[in-house]
Amino acid sequence: MSEVTIKNDEVDIVIGAIQSDLTSFMEAWRPFFSNFHLIVVKDPELKEELKIPGGFNLHVYTKSDIDRVVGSSAGSISFSGYACRYFGYLVSRKKYIISVDDDCVPAKNSSGELIDPVSQHIINLSTPATPFFFNTLYDPYCEGADFVRGYPFSLRTGVECGLSCGLWLNLADFDAPTQALKPTLKNTRYVDAVLTVPARSMLPVSGINIAFNAELVGPALTPAFRLAKEGNLRWETVEDIWTGMCVKVICDHLRLGVKSGIPYVWRQERGNAIESLKKEWEGVKLMEDVVPFFQSLRLSETSVTAEDCVVEIAAAVKERLGSVNPKFVSAAATMVEWMKLWKRVRGQ
Amino acid sequence: MSEVTIKNDEVDIVIGAIQSDLTSFMEAWRPFFSNFHLIVVKDPELKEELKIPGGFNLHVYTKSDIDRVVGSSAGSISFSGYACRYFGYLVSRKKYIISVDDDCVPAKNSSGELIDPVSQHIINLSTPATPFFFNTLYDPYCEGADFVRGYPFSLRTGVECGLSCGLWLNLADFDAPTQALKPTLKNTRYVDAVLTVPARSMLPVSGINIAFNAELVGPALTPAFRLAKEGNLRWETVEDIWTGMCVKVICDHLRLGVKSGIPYVWRQERGNAIESLKKEWEGVKLMEDVVPFFQSLRLSETSVTAEDCVVEIAAAVKERLGSVNPKFVSAAATMVEWMKLWKRVRGQ
């Protein structure tokens, strides 16, 4: 593929508000958010009124919108906590979606300059991905780079990018055990690169700072995998890890790319890792079954869209993981419900 | 695996001398080479005497050594040009080998500090590799990093690293067409990371700046793939690309890792890309067959050492690529010959 142009009005920035006062968050992002349409979804569990400064082109969705749009068809789908953003994905009408956690602000690069994560995500989605051969100088389409010697010319056109996974400075996205064991561990290393994660290689996608092509992979971003004691701290969740594996398997199957690397966001402290430890172990344990499942999953030739793929993955989850843990049975059921909801609301 | 300790006397630094005056090269590397044993192999085509400054612990091998050690058994194996370093791999008695092209000097990091490529290669080889799941914060064993949320605990011990592929600042390792099309293109982006290239993902290994565990993968580094009009410029060769694919397939099969990233070296200009274009196209064209071959190659369970794997790969090359181009038939023959030579000389 050749590079595509993404216009600002093709992009929705979706913010799941799990804290009520978004003033400092919005002000920090103002330079980069002001030219885009924003969708703010208020966590339905959140009681307080949202505080959002003026001057943005935004639409706020609350519990009553969720009830109205989803209604009784919600079934096992929950939009509480981090999952509230998925309602934004559902009601967006845009081709591209960018989503950032509300405890993150724009980071600075190693020269101390403020980074524009929105632009970088758009670059990642608009330039081709190269999942079928690794380029040792990382993204060959970025300024000053190219394909290295030995890279087959037939693979240099690349494929479309489905998902762009950004990273984090300061508080990294470690799990609760790691964070509890190393309470002073902060990520200070700014790695100035983005790369395509090779085909058939799985990665733990973090939902903290991502962007995706909703037409290509949107249906795969489902709030399907909810832990029993899930709270409002990232290290208490694995919903985005699950979603990321679905997207990666689908991208591999449909010959699309997943990129990881820049842009970074600056992630602020929230919560106490030691207190979260009890909750997290469920997620940690489940990964031991989740990862081999997705690594060995091969979709059938008859699945030609992300929707087909999600339905096929749900069936495989139920069949192969259902007996391991009831969590997987409900994840599969939620994915099927989500597919119906997605088709009805997004009209796809 | 846990981290291993590598002692200086377990390492050989192998330099293939394709230019006669190594004075500035050796002086630039003096701070990092002085504590190691060096093997310098003089390109047998080189007529002039080598100029090497004093104060190093080194052994120089020349054409007469090659004739003495290899003798009439050389057959189709050629040690001329870049291939002369392979003689150094053969006669080394050390577990670890580091090799750098003689037109490279130590680079500086983004803070302007001189980088020690030798130490970084040793770190890469002594810390585990993680080929079975991608860590979004790159090398989890490097200072200040760890495994991110969602990374299965069962995969966090990692596996041994077989090969460490370093990179290049200034003149990057582009092919002649790319370099001829973009004569001013230089690599200035210092990406402060090293990562494990995921299992089953192929990469174009550059021989410019590498290190490897000779006990684990040494036999796979063979001067097997020689182009008809190969010259003494990197962009006229694909020998290292071929070798790299053999090593990667073997590492995937034996559950070992290949790392790519830091250390960088500063690569100086040599040659004229436009004049090399005629020679290079053969290599470029052959990649279109080479890459799919290695991507689809699966070795049998009975191949349990690198030696077994090389013999099996050679047979597959002959069988599946032999009819495509006679170059592949001779590459396969050279690999088999190399295996015999390796066993005889290295006693393995």
XYZ file of C-alpha atoms in Angstrom:
696
model
C 0.000 0.000 0.000
C 1.070 3.603 -0.323
C 0.743 6.197 2.382
C -2.838 7.405 3.023
C -3.866 10.865 4.094
C -5.898 11.094 7.290
C -7.965 14.221 7.728
C -8.701 15.563 11.195
C -12.444 15.016 10.704
C -11.845 11.308 10.150
C -10.581 10.961 13.714
C -12.392 10.640 17.051
C -10.457 10.914 20.277
C -12.217 8.752 22.863
C -11.638 9.394 26.555
C -13.051 7.119 29.199
C -13.535 9.331 32.248
C -13.025 7.282 35.380
C -12.185 10.368 37.438
C -14.608 13.270 37.607
C -12.262 16.242 37.399
C -10.736 16.250 33.928
C -9.521 19.851 34.146
C -5.768 19.259 34.383
C -5.967 16.336 31.954
C -7.768 18.376 29.299
C -5.558 21.413 29.770
C -2.429 19.306 29.341
C -3.805 17.887 26.105
C -5.324 21.130 24.801
C -2.541 21.837 22.235
C -3.086 18.446 20.637
C -6.825 17.840 21.166
C -8.167 21.210 19.991
C -8.352 20.312 16.291
C -10.206 17.065 16.822
C -13.630 15.844 17.824
C -13.652 14.265 21.269
C -15.936 11.652 22.721
C -15.890 11.561 26.517
C -17.621 8.603 28.114
C -18.285 8.918 31.820
C -17.771 5.719 33.804
C -21.362 4.732 34.689
C -20.218 3.967 38.247
C -18.929 7.503 38.720
C -21.329 9.543 40.868
C -19.825 13.052 40.699
C -20.449 15.485 37.868
C -17.665 15.661 35.259
C -15.573 18.814 35.272
C -14.368 19.602 31.761
C -12.954 22.978 30.737
C -14.453 24.795 27.742
C -13.059 25.281 24.280
C -13.172 21.712 23.010
C -15.289 20.134 20.306
C -16.665 17.313 22.392
C -19.618 15.144 23.184
C -20.081 13.657 26.626
C -21.898 10.346 27.025
C -23.200 9.192 30.392
C -25.028 6.232 31.892
C -28.351 7.389 30.460
C -26.872 7.388 26.927
C -25.510 3.920 27.481
C -28.907 2.711 28.697
C -30.643 4.377 25.755
C -28.310 3.042 23.051
C -27.546 -0.369 24.432
C -30.707 -0.862 26.455
C -31.694 -4.329 27.482
C -29.485 -5.860 24.789
C -26.436 -5.168 26.934
C -26.662 -8.606 28.545
C -23.244 -9.460 29.930
C -21.566 -6.351 28.513
C -20.371 -3.985 31.202
C -19.161 -0.466 30.483
C -17.977 0.312 33.979
C -14.429 1.422 34.793
C -11.909 1.346 31.945
C -14.539 -0.395 29.802
C -16.571 2.810 29.482
C -14.407 3.879 26.532
C -15.756 0.987 24.488
C -19.092 2.769 24.420
C -17.252 5.616 22.702
C -15.858 3.198 20.102
C -19.412 2.002 19.516
C -21.024 5.390 18.963
C -18.153 6.942 17.000
C -18.816 7.391 13.302
C -15.182 8.001 12.421
C -12.732 5.763 10.610
C -9.913 6.314 13.099
C -10.057 6.292 16.885
C -7.399 7.426 19.344
C -7.829 6.644 23.032
C -5.739 7.648 26.030
C -6.232 6.949 29.748
C -7.281 9.950 31.806
C -4.205 9.708 34.066
C -1.788 10.395 31.209
C -0.470 13.671 29.851
C 1.731 14.354 26.815
C 5.355 13.343 27.413
C 8.562 15.047 26.378
C 11.140 13.512 24.076
C 14.805 13.142 25.012
C 15.486 16.711 23.875
C 12.859 17.973 26.340
C 10.350 18.880 23.615
C 6.658 18.129 24.160
C 5.545 15.229 21.942
C 2.282 15.316 20.009
C 0.909 11.787 20.475
C -2.101 12.470 18.242
C 0.046 13.278 15.192
C 2.312 10.311 15.796
C -0.610 7.889 16.058
C -1.982 9.321 12.816
C 1.417 8.832 11.153
C 1.523 5.249 12.414
C -1.934 4.520 11.008
C -1.395 6.311 7.702
C 1.958 4.760 6.770
C 2.257 1.087 5.846
C 3.153 -1.674 8.270
C 5.683 -4.424 7.501
C 4.657 -7.562 9.425
C 6.213 -10.111 7.074
C 9.915 -9.307 7.479
C 11.684 -7.428 10.250
C 13.462 -4.188 9.328
C 16.416 -3.757 11.660
C 16.224 0.060 11.375
C 12.614 -0.136 12.656
C 9.928 1.806 10.733
C 11.273 2.125 7.174
C 8.733 4.857 6.354
C 9.824 7.285 9.026
C 11.901 10.283 8.061
C 15.555 9.417 7.500
C 14.972 5.658 7.472
C 14.524 3.064 4.764
C 14.603 -0.667 4.217
C 17.966 -2.222 4.950
C 20.048 -4.399 2.640
C 18.514 -7.832 2.199
C 14.915 -6.667 2.664
C 12.943 -8.208 -0.223
C 11.717 -5.571 -2.651
C 8.408 -7.410 -3.054
C 7.632 -6.784 0.632
C 8.565 -3.104 0.642
C 5.103 -1.834 -0.205
C 3.855 -3.064 3.163
C 0.256 -3.456 4.301
C -2.292 -1.280 6.067
C -1.836 -0.606 9.753
C -4.773 -1.669 11.936
C -3.522 -0.735 15.391
C -0.912 1.667 16.781
C 0.201 0.909 20.358
C 1.900 3.819 22.101
C 4.051 3.586 25.214
C 4.486 5.300 28.590
C 7.131 7.218 30.438
C 7.287 7.597 34.216
C 4.863 4.965 35.553
C 5.101 2.101 33.074
C 2.377 -0.453 32.489
C 3.748 -3.169 34.738
C 1.494 -5.644 36.511
C 0.763 -5.295 40.207
C 3.319 -7.933 41.321
C 6.139 -6.219 39.387
C 5.103 -2.788 40.612
C 4.763 -4.036 44.190
C 8.173 -5.721 44.072
C 9.876 -2.707 42.514
C 7.945 0.292 43.844
C 10.563 2.785 42.637
C 10.769 1.349 39.110
C 9.942 4.054 36.576
C 10.362 3.981 32.838
C 12.788 6.735 31.887
C 14.102 5.294 28.638
C 12.771 7.159 25.629
C 13.172 4.822 22.666
C 12.732 6.903 19.550
C 11.256 4.220 17.329
C 8.102 2.548 16.160
C 8.110 -0.908 14.650
C 5.689 -3.378 13.186
C 5.266 -6.356 15.489
C 6.006 -9.318 13.184
C 3.178 -11.530 11.966
C 2.438 -14.507 14.233
C 4.156 -12.856 17.166
C 1.859 -11.970 20.049
C 2.262 -8.908 22.234
C 0.568 -7.562 25.366
C -1.342 -4.577 23.998
C -1.938 -1.915 26.617
C -5.083 0.176 26.230
C -3.485 3.174 27.930
C -2.407 4.883 24.735
C -3.647 3.424 21.454
C -5.081 4.286 18.069
C -6.793 2.091 15.524
C -8.522 1.944 12.187
C -12.111 1.244 13.285
C -13.174 0.104 9.823
C -10.459 -2.538 9.734
C -10.290 -3.791 13.310
C -12.878 -1.854 15.354
C -15.175 -4.817 16.037
C -12.321 -6.659 17.739
C -12.009 -4.029 20.463
C -14.554 -5.482 22.837
C -14.953 -5.139 26.627
C -15.115 -8.925 26.774
C -12.682 -9.995 29.412
C -13.579 -8.757 32.849
C -11.933 -10.015 36.014
C -14.107 -10.853 39.010
C -12.551 -8.239 41.254
C -11.664 -5.744 38.576
C -11.150 -2.232 39.844
C -10.305 1.144 38.428
C -6.559 0.644 38.225
C -4.851 -0.596 35.064
C -2.910 -3.295 36.864
C -6.212 -4.767 38.041
C -7.393 -5.331 34.476
C -6.537 -7.520 31.508
C -9.408 -6.449 29.257
C -7.060 -4.579 26.913
C -4.560 -7.449 26.805
C -7.346 -9.772 25.657
C -8.613 -7.278 23.125
C -5.077 -6.745 21.835
C -4.580 -10.451 21.208
C -7.861 -10.578 19.290
C -6.744 -7.625 17.173
C -3.303 -9.129 16.557
C -4.693 -12.502 15.477
C -7.141 -10.717 13.174
C -4.439 -8.480 11.692
C -2.236 -11.507 11.041
C -5.136 -13.276 9.372
C -6.286 -10.309 7.269
C -2.710 -9.260 6.385
C -2.775 -6.022 8.349
C -0.150 -4.593 10.672
C 0.141 -3.765 14.380
C 2.736 -1.159 15.344
C 4.315 -0.583 18.743
C 6.561 2.206 19.988
C 6.223 5.992 19.842
C 4.227 8.021 20.824
C 4.907 8.004 24.549
C 2.596 9.554 27.133
C 3.584 10.583 30.646
C 1.736 8.357 33.043
C 0.969 9.630 36.503
C 0.738 7.615 39.689
C -2.607 6.267 40.783
C -3.392 3.593 43.345
C -1.338 1.288 45.489
C 0.147 -1.768 43.836
C 0.398 -3.786 47.024
C -3.302 -3.378 47.753
C -4.097 -4.464 44.205
C -2.053 -7.628 44.404
C -4.936 -9.786 45.541
C -7.034 -8.786 42.563
C -4.304 -8.997 39.949
C -3.276 -12.613 40.410
C -6.403 -13.825 38.664
C -5.393 -11.943 35.535
C -1.786 -13.073 35.796
C -2.808 -16.714 36.095
C -5.256 -16.550 33.221
C -2.535 -15.255 30.868
C -0.888 -18.676 31.044
C -3.885 -20.062 29.151
C -4.735 -16.996 27.097
C -1.335 -16.593 25.417
C -0.871 -20.167 24.125
C -4.468 -20.116 22.919
C -3.991 -17.016 20.784
C -0.514 -18.085 19.658
C -1.881 -21.302 18.219
C -5.156 -19.905 16.863
C -5.476 -19.994 13.072
C -8.607 -18.524 11.534
C -10.365 -20.060 8.554
C -10.259 -18.691 5.026
C -13.976 -17.966 5.200
C -13.403 -15.245 7.794
C -12.692 -12.222 5.609
C -13.703 -9.300 7.839
C -12.943 -8.363 11.428
C -16.586 -9.190 12.274
C -16.226 -12.733 10.878
C -12.980 -13.142 12.775
C -14.450 -12.014 16.119
C -17.283 -14.516 15.784
C -14.842 -17.280 14.908
C -12.527 -16.367 17.795
C -15.482 -16.357 20.226
C -16.451 -19.872 19.147
C -12.862 -21.088 19.556
C -12.603 -19.464 23.001
C -15.756 -21.235 24.142
C -14.665 -24.557 22.718
C -11.013 -24.620 23.702
C -10.902 -22.490 26.859
C -14.439 -22.871 28.186
C -13.616 -25.842 30.376
C -10.525 -24.130 31.835
C -12.353 -21.262 33.518
C -15.941 -19.904 33.365
C -14.384 -16.473 32.724
C -13.666 -17.639 29.187
C -17.247 -18.766 28.600
C -18.531 -15.321 29.508
C -15.823 -13.625 27.427
C -16.958 -15.627 24.408
C -20.609 -14.771 25.072
C -19.784 -11.068 25.422
C -17.877 -11.080 22.140
C -20.911 -12.525 20.342
C -23.228 -9.994 21.982
C -20.790 -7.207 21.155
C -20.824 -8.213 17.512
C -24.605 -7.880 17.371
C -24.477 -4.537 19.155
C -21.697 -3.287 16.873
C -23.666 -4.182 13.755
C -26.824 -2.584 15.098
C -25.263 0.643 16.399
C -22.486 1.185 13.848
C -24.624 -0.240 11.056
C -21.912 -2.490 9.784
C 17.706 -19.221 31.871
C 19.351 -16.852 34.291
C 22.000 -14.347 33.365
C 25.428 -15.856 32.613
C 28.786 -14.270 33.318
C 31.082 -13.872 30.338
C 34.777 -13.476 31.119
C 37.022 -11.474 28.821
C 39.101 -14.570 28.039
C 36.028 -16.323 26.686
C 35.759 -13.762 23.887
C 37.591 -13.396 20.573
C 37.209 -10.243 18.542
C 37.558 -11.183 14.882
C 38.480 -8.526 12.331
C 38.531 -9.253 8.633
C 41.098 -6.863 7.189
C 40.101 -5.882 3.693
C 42.118 -2.691 3.849
C 45.828 -2.784 4.653
C 46.201 0.207 6.935
C 44.320 -0.563 10.139
C 46.012 2.210 12.150
C 43.080 4.590 12.546
C 40.624 1.711 12.953
C 42.639 0.111 15.750
C 43.319 3.408 17.497
C 39.620 4.249 17.501
C 38.815 0.896 19.057
C 41.777 0.806 21.468
C 39.725 1.724 24.591
C 37.391 -1.211 23.983
C 39.669 -3.798 22.331
C 42.606 -3.648 24.743
C 41.263 -6.169 27.243
C 40.427 -8.792 24.661
C 42.179 -11.233 22.386
C 41.929 -10.222 18.729
C 42.062 -12.345 15.625
C 42.876 -10.361 12.490
C 42.405 -12.201 9.209
C 43.973 -10.555 6.191
C 41.889 -10.767 3.022
C 43.901 -13.267 0.919
C 43.433 -11.001 -2.117
C 45.096 -8.090 -0.333
C 48.673 -7.592 -1.576
C 50.001 -4.864 0.749
C 51.412 -5.547 4.192
C 49.006 -4.919 7.078
C 49.725 -1.893 9.232
C 48.595 -2.513 12.804
C 49.702 -0.377 15.755
C 51.246 -2.069 18.792
C 49.796 -2.689 22.221
C 47.124 -5.225 21.347
C 46.858 -8.892 22.217
C 46.352 -10.163 18.695
C 47.081 -12.866 16.213
C 47.229 -12.123 12.486
C 46.291 -14.815 9.998
C 47.191 -14.521 6.326
C 46.765 -16.486 3.105
C 49.522 -18.926 4.099
C 47.646 -19.765 7.336
C 44.448 -20.302 5.380
C 46.280 -22.610 2.950
C 47.912 -24.489 5.817
C 44.740 -24.996 7.880
C 42.205 -25.482 5.141
C 44.530 -26.855 2.462
C 43.040 -28.722 -0.444
C 39.841 -29.373 1.497
C 38.735 -25.803 0.830
C 36.943 -26.843 -2.343
C 34.353 -24.195 -3.097
C 34.971 -22.236 0.105
C 36.414 -18.802 -0.568
C 37.831 -16.578 2.152
C 38.376 -13.530 -0.025
C 36.879 -10.121 0.745
C 34.434 -9.937 3.646
C 34.531 -13.743 3.845
C 38.055 -13.686 5.319
C 36.591 -13.201 8.800
C 35.031 -16.675 8.624
C 38.538 -18.097 8.830
C 38.810 -16.285 12.159
C 35.586 -17.921 13.346
C 37.055 -21.274 12.348
C 40.363 -20.941 14.185
C 38.987 -19.220 17.291
C 38.877 -21.400 20.395
C 36.573 -19.069 22.302
C 32.928 -19.483 23.195
C 31.953 -15.958 22.122
C 32.948 -14.079 18.981
C 32.479 -10.396 18.209
C 33.118 -9.142 14.681
C 33.098 -5.614 13.268
C 33.842 -4.359 9.744
C 37.122 -2.489 9.391
C 35.394 0.690 8.150
C 33.511 1.191 11.425
C 34.531 3.028 14.575
C 32.759 3.289 17.947
C 29.718 5.583 17.787
C 28.442 8.097 20.300
C 25.057 7.886 21.999
C 22.516 10.701 21.908
C 24.219 12.364 24.885
C 27.493 12.497 22.920
C 29.186 9.795 25.003
C 31.330 7.164 23.284
C 29.568 3.789 23.305
C 31.404 0.569 24.136
C 30.043 -1.898 21.568
C 32.044 -4.794 23.020
C 30.394 -4.518 26.454
C 26.937 -4.145 24.939
C 27.347 -7.243 22.752
C 28.511 -9.151 25.831
C 25.434 -7.938 27.743
C 23.204 -9.007 24.860
C 24.737 -12.491 24.798
C 24.810 -12.953 28.567
C 21.219 -11.921 29.311
C 18.265 -14.064 28.217
C 16.340 -13.549 25.003
C 12.527 -13.589 24.791
C 11.539 -14.862 21.328
C 8.154 -16.314 22.288
C 6.264 -13.150 23.258
C 7.004 -9.537 22.410
C 7.794 -7.181 25.287
C 6.617 -3.699 24.318
C 9.295 -2.064 26.509
C 11.947 -3.964 24.503
C 14.658 -5.822 26.440
C 13.111 -6.636 29.840
C 16.522 -7.427 31.324
C 18.086 -4.054 30.690
C 18.502 -1.638 33.563
C 15.249 0.149 34.436
C 13.067 -2.144 32.337
C 10.948 -5.184 33.095
C 8.200 -7.308 31.596
C 4.996 -5.383 30.990
C 1.523 -6.259 32.231
C 0.128 -9.276 30.415
C 3.492 -10.917 29.792
C 3.115 -14.562 30.855
C 5.179 -15.366 33.936
C 6.077 -18.768 32.496
C 7.929 -17.047 29.623
C 9.820 -14.549 31.778
C 12.862 -16.749 32.319
C 13.678 -16.450 28.619
C 16.146 -18.517 26.614
C 19.824 -18.258 25.703
C 20.858 -15.667 23.157
C 22.657 -17.065 20.112
C 23.270 -13.921 18.078
C 23.467 -10.194 18.824
C 23.047 -7.928 15.781
C 24.290 -4.388 16.284
C 23.401 -1.384 14.138
C 25.091 1.562 12.407
C 25.025 5.313 12.529
C 26.070 7.585 9.657
C 26.247 5.293 6.606
C 23.527 2.712 7.203
C 23.501 -0.742 5.697
C 21.231 0.005 2.757
C 21.521 -1.864 -0.524
C 23.165 -0.227 -3.532
C 19.856 0.765 -5.223
C 18.632 2.550 -2.078
C 21.996 4.204 -1.499
C 22.233 5.247 -5.173
C 18.699 6.673 -5.145
C 19.217 8.529 -1.876
C 22.926 9.413 -1.855
C 22.550 11.828 1.049
C 20.569 9.414 3.226
C 22.386 8.855 6.510
C 21.152 7.161 9.630
C 21.173 9.706 12.444
C 18.484 8.178 14.664
C 19.954 6.630 17.781
C 17.377 4.173 19.064
C 18.355 3.272 22.596
C 16.996 -0.251 22.642
C 17.729 -3.869 21.968
C 14.992 -6.415 21.385
C 14.607 -10.085 20.701
C 13.400 -10.655 17.156
C 10.315 -12.856 17.653
C 10.444 -16.548 16.806
C 9.455 -17.372 13.220
C 10.111 -13.815 12.109
C 12.979 -13.435 9.671
C 15.339 -10.459 9.591
C 18.167 -9.310 7.327
C 21.207 -9.837 9.550
C 24.065 -7.520 8.676
C 27.558 -8.842 9.320
C 28.925 -5.333 9.905
C 28.597 -5.415 13.675
C 27.663 -8.734 15.273
C 28.435 -11.062 18.151
C 27.496 -14.677 18.672
C 27.789 -17.685 20.906
C 30.020 -19.919 18.775
C 29.150 -23.043 20.751
C 25.454 -22.560 20.096
C 25.320 -21.210 16.547
C 28.931 -20.919 15.283
C 28.636 -23.645 12.618
C 25.818 -21.701 10.945
C 28.066 -18.738 10.178
C 29.388 -19.980 6.869
C 30.806 -18.093 3.863
C 28.352 -20.026 1.713
C 26.558 -17.506 -0.419
C 28.878 -15.706 -2.782
C 27.625 -13.548 -5.629
C 29.251 -13.900 -9.049
C 30.529 -10.330 -9.135
C 30.979 -9.871 -5.432
C 33.339 -7.087 -4.513
C 34.751 -5.542 -1.382
C 31.773 -3.329 -0.577
C 29.012 -4.434 1.762
C 26.240 -3.518 -0.640
C 27.770 -5.908 -3.167
C 27.346 -8.872 -0.840
C 24.532 -10.946 0.644
C 26.722 -13.543 2.354
C 25.823 -12.220 5.802
C 22.107 -12.022 4.988
C 22.155 -15.700 4.028
C 24.133 -16.642 7.111
C 21.757 -14.634 9.283
C 18.715 -16.478 7.983
C 20.422 -19.811 8.684
C 21.184 -18.662 12.236
C 17.633 -17.379 12.770
C 16.016 -20.600 11.555
C 18.379 -22.588 13.771
C 17.703 -20.379 16.808
C 13.953 -20.737 16.284
C 14.341 -24.500 16.021
C 16.658 -24.886 19.029
C 14.696 -22.381 21.140
C 17.449 -19.763 21.240
C 17.186 -16.013 20.727
C 18.435 -13.456 18.191
C 18.684 -9.864 19.388
C 18.811 -6.704 17.299
C 19.481 -3.103 18.290
C 22.264 -1.503 20.304
C 25.263 -1.331 20.085
C 25.670 1.070 17.210
C 28.956 1.632 15.355
C 29.813 4.689 13.263
C 30.134 3.553 9.693
C 32.367 5.484 7.356
C 31.889 5.950 3.651
C 33.522 3.561 1.247
C 32.858 3.026 -2.451
C 30.378 4.386 -4.919
C 26.858 2.998 -4.813
C 26.071 3.816 -8.423
C 29.071 1.858 -9.693
C 28.018 -1.081 -7.542
C 24.467 -1.171 -8.865
C 25.249 -3.649 -11.617
C 26.701 -6.126 -9.167
C 24.043 -5.719 -6.502
C 20.973 -6.598 -8.506
C 21.881 -10.277 -8.478
C 21.702 -10.276 -4.694
C 18.518 -8.226 -4.639
C 16.789 -10.606 -7.036
C 17.891 -13.708 -5.192
C 16.333 -12.417 -1.952
C 12.904 -12.933 -3.487
C 13.570 -16.677 -3.398
C 15.757 -16.786 -0.316
C 13.306 -15.130 2.085
C 10.211 -17.301 1.380
C 12.438 -20.372 1.534
C 13.725 -19.596 5.010
C 10.327 -18.345 6.188
C 8.715 -21.671 5.361
C 11.595 -23.913 6.427
C 10.861 -26.172 9.399
C 13.650 -28.384 10.678
C 13.104 -31.927 11.869
C 13.097 -33.032 15.493
C 16.195 -35.124 14.847
C 18.292 -31.991 14.287
C 19.365 -31.146 17.824
C 22.595 -29.199 17.303
C 23.561 -26.311 15.045
C 25.706 -28.772 13.058
C 22.704 -31.044 12.418
C 20.645 -28.033 11.422
C 23.219 -26.717 8.938
C 23.380 -30.103 7.224
C 19.582 -30.278 7.073
C 19.315 -26.707 5.740
C 21.939 -27.445 3.065
C 19.941 -30.442 1.871
C 16.731 -28.403 1.750
C 18.497 -25.592 -0.152
C 19.737 -28.036 -2.759
C 16.362 -29.731 -3.086
C 14.034 -26.717 -3.046
C 16.188 -23.917 -4.480
C 18.671 -25.855 -6.616
C 16.598 -25.625 -9.771
C 16.000 -21.874 -9.314
C 19.612 -20.795 -9.616
C 22.962 -22.663 -9.628
C 24.100 -20.204 -6.946
C 21.959 -22.151 -4.479
C 23.506 -25.481 -5.455
C 26.963 -24.138 -4.701
C 25.775 -22.517 -1.453
C 24.458 -25.905 -0.316
C 27.721 -27.625 -1.286
C 29.761 -25.008 0.562
C 27.664 -25.442 3.702
C 28.327 -29.182 3.686
C 32.047 -28.630 3.115
C 32.097 -25.996 5.838
C 30.546 -28.439 8.284
C 33.347 -30.936 7.660
C 35.969 -28.216 7.989
C 34.369 -26.890 11.186
C 34.361 -30.329 12.771
C 37.950 -30.987 11.771
C 39.402 -27.604 12.780
C 37.237 -26.767 15.803
C 37.116 -30.412 16.836
C 33.377 -30.390 17.279
